[in-house]
XYZ file of C-alpha atoms in Angstrom:
319
model
C -19.562 20.487 11.537
C -16.632 20.765 9.036
C -13.817 18.303 8.985
C -10.587 17.717 7.106
C -8.896 14.515 6.059
C -5.261 14.784 5.435
C -4.494 11.778 3.231
C -0.901 10.648 2.671
C 0.651 7.683 0.898
C 1.415 5.502 3.988
C 4.311 3.589 5.664
C 5.124 0.231 6.929
C 4.365 -0.302 10.735
C 7.973 -1.098 11.373
C 11.296 -1.273 9.511
C 11.304 -4.981 9.411
C 10.958 -7.497 6.477
C 7.369 -8.705 7.215
C 5.783 -5.262 7.801
C 7.648 -3.816 4.783
C 6.579 -6.797 2.613
C 2.893 -6.328 3.705
C 3.117 -2.526 2.906
C 4.793 -3.142 -0.555
C 2.134 -5.811 -1.386
C -0.744 -3.367 -0.737
C 1.025 -0.483 -2.473
C 2.186 -2.344 -5.567
C -1.050 -4.230 -5.963
C -2.885 -0.847 -6.654
C -3.742 -0.826 -10.372
C -3.358 2.932 -10.338
C 0.340 2.481 -9.391
C 1.123 -0.517 -11.582
C -1.323 -0.900 -14.463
C -0.066 -4.287 -15.918
C -2.630 -7.057 -16.329
C -3.303 -8.563 -12.911
C -2.706 -12.163 -14.117
C 0.848 -11.247 -15.066
C 1.700 -8.716 -12.494
C 0.339 -10.176 -9.129
C 2.357 -13.559 -9.452
C 5.531 -11.574 -10.370
C 4.938 -9.191 -7.446
C 4.229 -11.844 -4.853
C 6.749 -14.449 -5.970
C 9.599 -12.430 -7.149
C 9.551 -8.680 -6.333
C 8.310 -8.868 -2.736
C 10.787 -11.409 -1.581
C 13.729 -9.531 -3.250
C 12.672 -5.916 -2.262
C 11.334 -6.286 1.242
C 14.653 -7.038 2.941
C 16.509 -4.191 1.080
C 13.646 -1.709 1.674
C 13.429 -2.641 5.381
C 17.151 -1.901 5.704
C 16.560 1.483 4.065
C 13.633 2.192 6.422
C 15.872 1.453 9.369
C 18.299 4.185 8.258
C 15.739 6.843 8.662
C 13.338 5.390 11.366
C 12.861 7.661 14.418
C 12.588 6.270 18.019
C 8.925 7.160 17.958
C 8.249 5.640 14.646
C 7.924 6.367 10.867
C 8.818 10.008 10.032
C 6.154 10.218 7.390
C 3.496 9.122 9.859
C 4.764 11.224 12.811
C 5.080 14.393 10.674
C 1.724 13.924 9.118
C 0.136 13.524 12.553
C 2.015 16.620 13.845
C 0.821 18.622 10.916
C -2.784 17.527 11.444
C -2.398 18.440 15.110
C -0.988 21.880 14.119
C -3.868 22.528 11.786
C -6.462 21.478 14.369
C -4.807 23.868 16.798
C -4.868 26.803 14.404
C -8.463 26.209 13.718
C -9.179 26.362 17.413
C -11.671 23.500 17.482
C -13.857 24.906 14.716
C -12.881 22.078 12.292
C -12.052 18.520 13.129
C -8.773 17.255 11.447
C -7.891 13.598 10.926
C -5.240 11.712 8.919
C -5.587 8.604 6.770
C -3.096 6.611 4.835
C -3.675 5.220 1.495
C -1.665 2.001 2.364
C -1.187 0.701 5.801
C -2.429 2.322 9.079
C -3.970 4.564 10.160
C -6.122 3.977 7.137
C -8.411 6.393 5.153
C -11.461 4.342 6.256
C -10.384 4.901 9.922
C -9.854 8.576 9.398
C -13.235 9.038 7.821
C -14.915 6.989 10.482
C -13.583 9.255 13.195
C -14.734 12.333 11.347
C -18.186 10.744 10.813
C -18.416 9.852 14.597
C -17.381 13.421 15.512
C -20.440 14.687 13.762
C -18.750 16.001 10.598
C -21.247 16.685 7.699
C -19.015 18.975 5.555
C -15.750 17.171 4.604
C -12.584 18.618 3.001
C -10.257 15.881 1.597
C -6.539 17.010 1.185
C -4.372 14.591 -0.611
C -0.873 15.550 0.571
C 0.432 15.623 -3.073
C 0.791 19.108 -4.511
C 0.868 17.844 -7.962
C -2.053 15.695 -9.342
C -1.462 12.191 -10.677
C -3.692 9.299 -11.234
C -1.070 7.201 -9.470
C -1.470 9.169 -6.271
C -4.436 11.579 -5.998
C -6.858 9.370 -7.972
C -5.886 6.481 -5.866
C -6.601 8.407 -2.661
C -10.131 9.209 -4.003
C -10.695 5.593 -5.000
C -10.105 4.717 -1.364
C -12.308 7.595 -0.100
C -15.177 6.502 -2.328
C -14.847 2.878 -1.240
C -14.806 3.901 2.446
C -17.718 6.210 2.202
C -19.712 3.562 0.346
C -18.892 0.898 3.005
C -19.883 3.410 5.789
C -23.100 4.446 3.904
C -22.015 8.054 4.665
C -22.671 10.997 2.304
C -21.235 14.153 3.724
C -20.898 17.291 1.688
C -17.440 17.087 0.071
C -14.726 19.575 -0.942
C -12.127 17.655 -2.870
C -8.711 19.132 -3.316
C -7.143 17.799 -6.619
C -3.884 19.642 -6.437
C -2.179 22.874 -5.191
C 0.783 22.782 -7.511
C 0.817 26.523 -8.299
C -1.307 27.845 -5.397
C 0.287 31.098 -4.242
C 0.234 30.203 -0.616
C 2.109 26.926 -1.238
C 4.581 28.358 -3.824
C 5.579 31.291 -1.558
C 5.920 29.022 1.541
C 8.177 26.550 -0.384
C 10.251 29.409 -1.843
C 10.691 30.943 1.737
C 11.733 27.552 3.011
C 14.518 27.381 0.268
C 15.475 31.035 0.898
C 15.761 30.413 4.578
C 17.868 27.361 4.109
C 20.233 29.113 1.786
C 20.504 32.138 4.143
C 21.756 29.739 6.868
C 23.800 27.291 4.760
C 24.868 29.437 1.875
C 24.100 28.820 -1.771
C 25.188 26.105 -4.260
C 26.307 25.762 -7.853
C 22.979 24.262 -8.711
C 19.603 23.727 -7.193
C 17.841 20.514 -8.069
C 14.140 20.213 -7.707
C 13.628 16.470 -7.546
C 10.121 15.030 -7.856
C 8.944 11.454 -7.737
C 8.846 9.905 -11.240
C 6.134 7.876 -12.870
C 6.334 5.702 -16.018
C 6.590 8.007 -19.058
C 3.862 6.245 -20.840
C 1.393 7.174 -18.119
C 1.880 10.792 -19.330
C 2.298 10.272 -23.058
C -0.353 7.500 -23.648
C -2.703 7.899 -20.645
C -2.821 11.656 -20.534
C -1.683 11.997 -16.807
C -1.131 15.746 -16.105
C 1.654 15.057 -13.632
C 4.658 16.052 -15.635
C 3.052 19.384 -16.733
C 2.119 20.140 -13.074
C 5.705 19.361 -11.880
C 7.111 21.674 -14.506
C 4.619 24.471 -13.598
C 5.410 24.013 -9.841
C 9.096 24.263 -10.351
C 8.896 27.125 -12.651
C 6.685 29.054 -10.179
C 9.088 28.483 -7.309
C 12.124 29.459 -9.372
C 10.347 32.638 -10.402
C 9.478 33.380 -6.804
C 13.104 32.945 -5.949
C 14.236 35.025 -8.904
C 16.511 32.194 -9.957
C 18.288 32.402 -13.408
C 17.452 29.382 -15.679
C 21.098 27.971 -15.482
C 21.037 27.771 -11.721
C 18.358 25.182 -11.303
C 17.120 21.942 -12.727
C 13.899 19.757 -12.640
C 14.715 15.984 -12.224
C 12.776 12.897 -11.350
C 13.620 10.274 -8.777
C 12.644 6.816 -7.470
C 12.256 4.952 -10.804
C 11.852 1.133 -10.733
C 11.824 -1.409 -13.350
C 13.227 -1.225 -16.927
C 10.566 0.900 -18.775
C 11.365 4.641 -19.273
C 10.168 6.898 -16.545
C 9.923 10.717 -16.524
C 13.301 12.208 -17.181
C 15.966 13.566 -16.557
C 16.623 11.119 -13.719
C 17.882 12.599 -10.503
C 20.667 10.118 -9.838
C 22.045 10.172 -13.290
C 21.991 14.047 -13.289
C 23.839 14.081 -9.934
C 26.445 11.686 -11.364
C 26.963 13.932 -14.455
C 27.084 17.344 -12.698
C 30.714 17.159 -11.393
C 31.955 16.717 -15.005
C 30.287 20.072 -15.699
C 32.198 21.773 -12.898
C 29.358 21.626 -10.439
C 30.818 21.107 -6.968
C 27.976 21.873 -4.533
C 24.423 20.956 -5.039
C 21.283 21.658 -3.016
C 18.161 19.323 -3.624
C 14.636 20.045 -2.691
C 11.716 17.771 -3.220
C 8.532 19.875 -3.844
C 6.343 16.803 -4.395
C 6.756 15.552 -0.855
C 4.663 17.384 1.724
C 6.621 15.694 4.584
C 9.943 13.877 4.721
C 9.975 10.173 4.130
C 12.037 7.374 2.782
C 12.444 8.935 -0.698
C 13.827 12.156 0.819
C 15.722 11.113 3.966
C 17.320 7.941 2.567
C 17.226 8.191 -1.288
C 18.193 11.877 -1.621
C 20.036 12.743 1.606
C 22.014 9.449 1.760
C 22.012 7.446 -1.426
C 22.087 10.325 -3.821
C 24.511 12.386 -1.808
C 26.986 9.432 -1.919
C 26.497 9.087 -5.772
C 27.158 12.852 -6.165
C 30.309 12.736 -3.965
C 31.723 9.496 -5.597
C 31.390 11.215 -9.015
C 33.580 14.145 -7.884
C 31.066 16.494 -6.322
C 32.038 18.147 -2.986
C 28.848 18.351 -1.077
C 25.090 17.704 -1.523
C 22.705 19.444 0.854
C 19.020 18.207 1.099
C 16.544 21.062 1.902
C 13.792 19.563 4.157
C 10.266 19.250 3.143
C 7.798 21.767 4.799
C 6.874 18.982 7.272
C 4.838 19.994 10.340
C 6.048 23.672 10.246
C 3.559 26.449 11.083
C 4.309 27.796 7.687
C 3.158 24.603 6.040
C -0.136 24.625 8.063
C -0.802 28.139 7.061
C -0.219 27.292 3.379
C -2.708 24.420 3.551
C -5.227 26.780 5.254
C -4.605 29.012 2.264
C -5.422 26.194 -0.095
C -8.709 25.680 1.842
C -9.479 29.308 2.278
C -12.715 29.215 0.245
C -14.102 26.324 2.171
C -13.011 27.194 5.779
C -15.565 28.793 8.090
């Protein structure tokens, strides 16, 4: 039997200080995410960063938390359910989070117990990075080893220029603009990583982000001057991939840009970084700098179109 594991980043169990601290500790302890020497980083993380950031992060999560729980978790589960429905029982679909629950181990365990012997693993990151995709596969390898389970594996590494995904995202932007109107500038905002990860360690993430955005802009027939690629969510003092989304939004009003639309092609489903950082925090930055309005274009989320795009990515593997 074939089975799919949809693997996403993860989320705290609740928008409160202790669950958020637990989530941040697991996330930021991953050497794929922060590669500093452990003897330096872990004391700093546990004694300084977690105590400072957990309260602020919990407040941000409360801003976007749904009555039924974390948007990232709920949307990932709904997308999984939609995929399973489209596959009409021919393929078992489960989810697993790299950090927090439901875990990657738990998702794989459910697939094994269902009789799966041919496994497709789909990290929900269109663009590959060692900080995300490789970390997913670290957890998959650890779990399979602990379970002593060796299914046939189909590993998706990225789908950053896959035609099914590119056309689906372009259609989503086109549909949003048909309903809301256009804007002076369209920003493609992707999650940043430290610049040295690309320049010194060879991470292909920046190149794949550029390729993704160029493909989507071409599909939309956007002239060069009407769109920008920017990077968000930087932390710490070292340089991250640039240009930065927040600094760009603060500068655009001085260039005569009054209305901006922002889409985040690196996020498969909406989460803290889109719903709070972009749609709330960065909207406020833009408007305080003199802009009139910022519209956030939602992620593909649990839409039928998103599910069909992922089936397109898996077309050669599906029965």
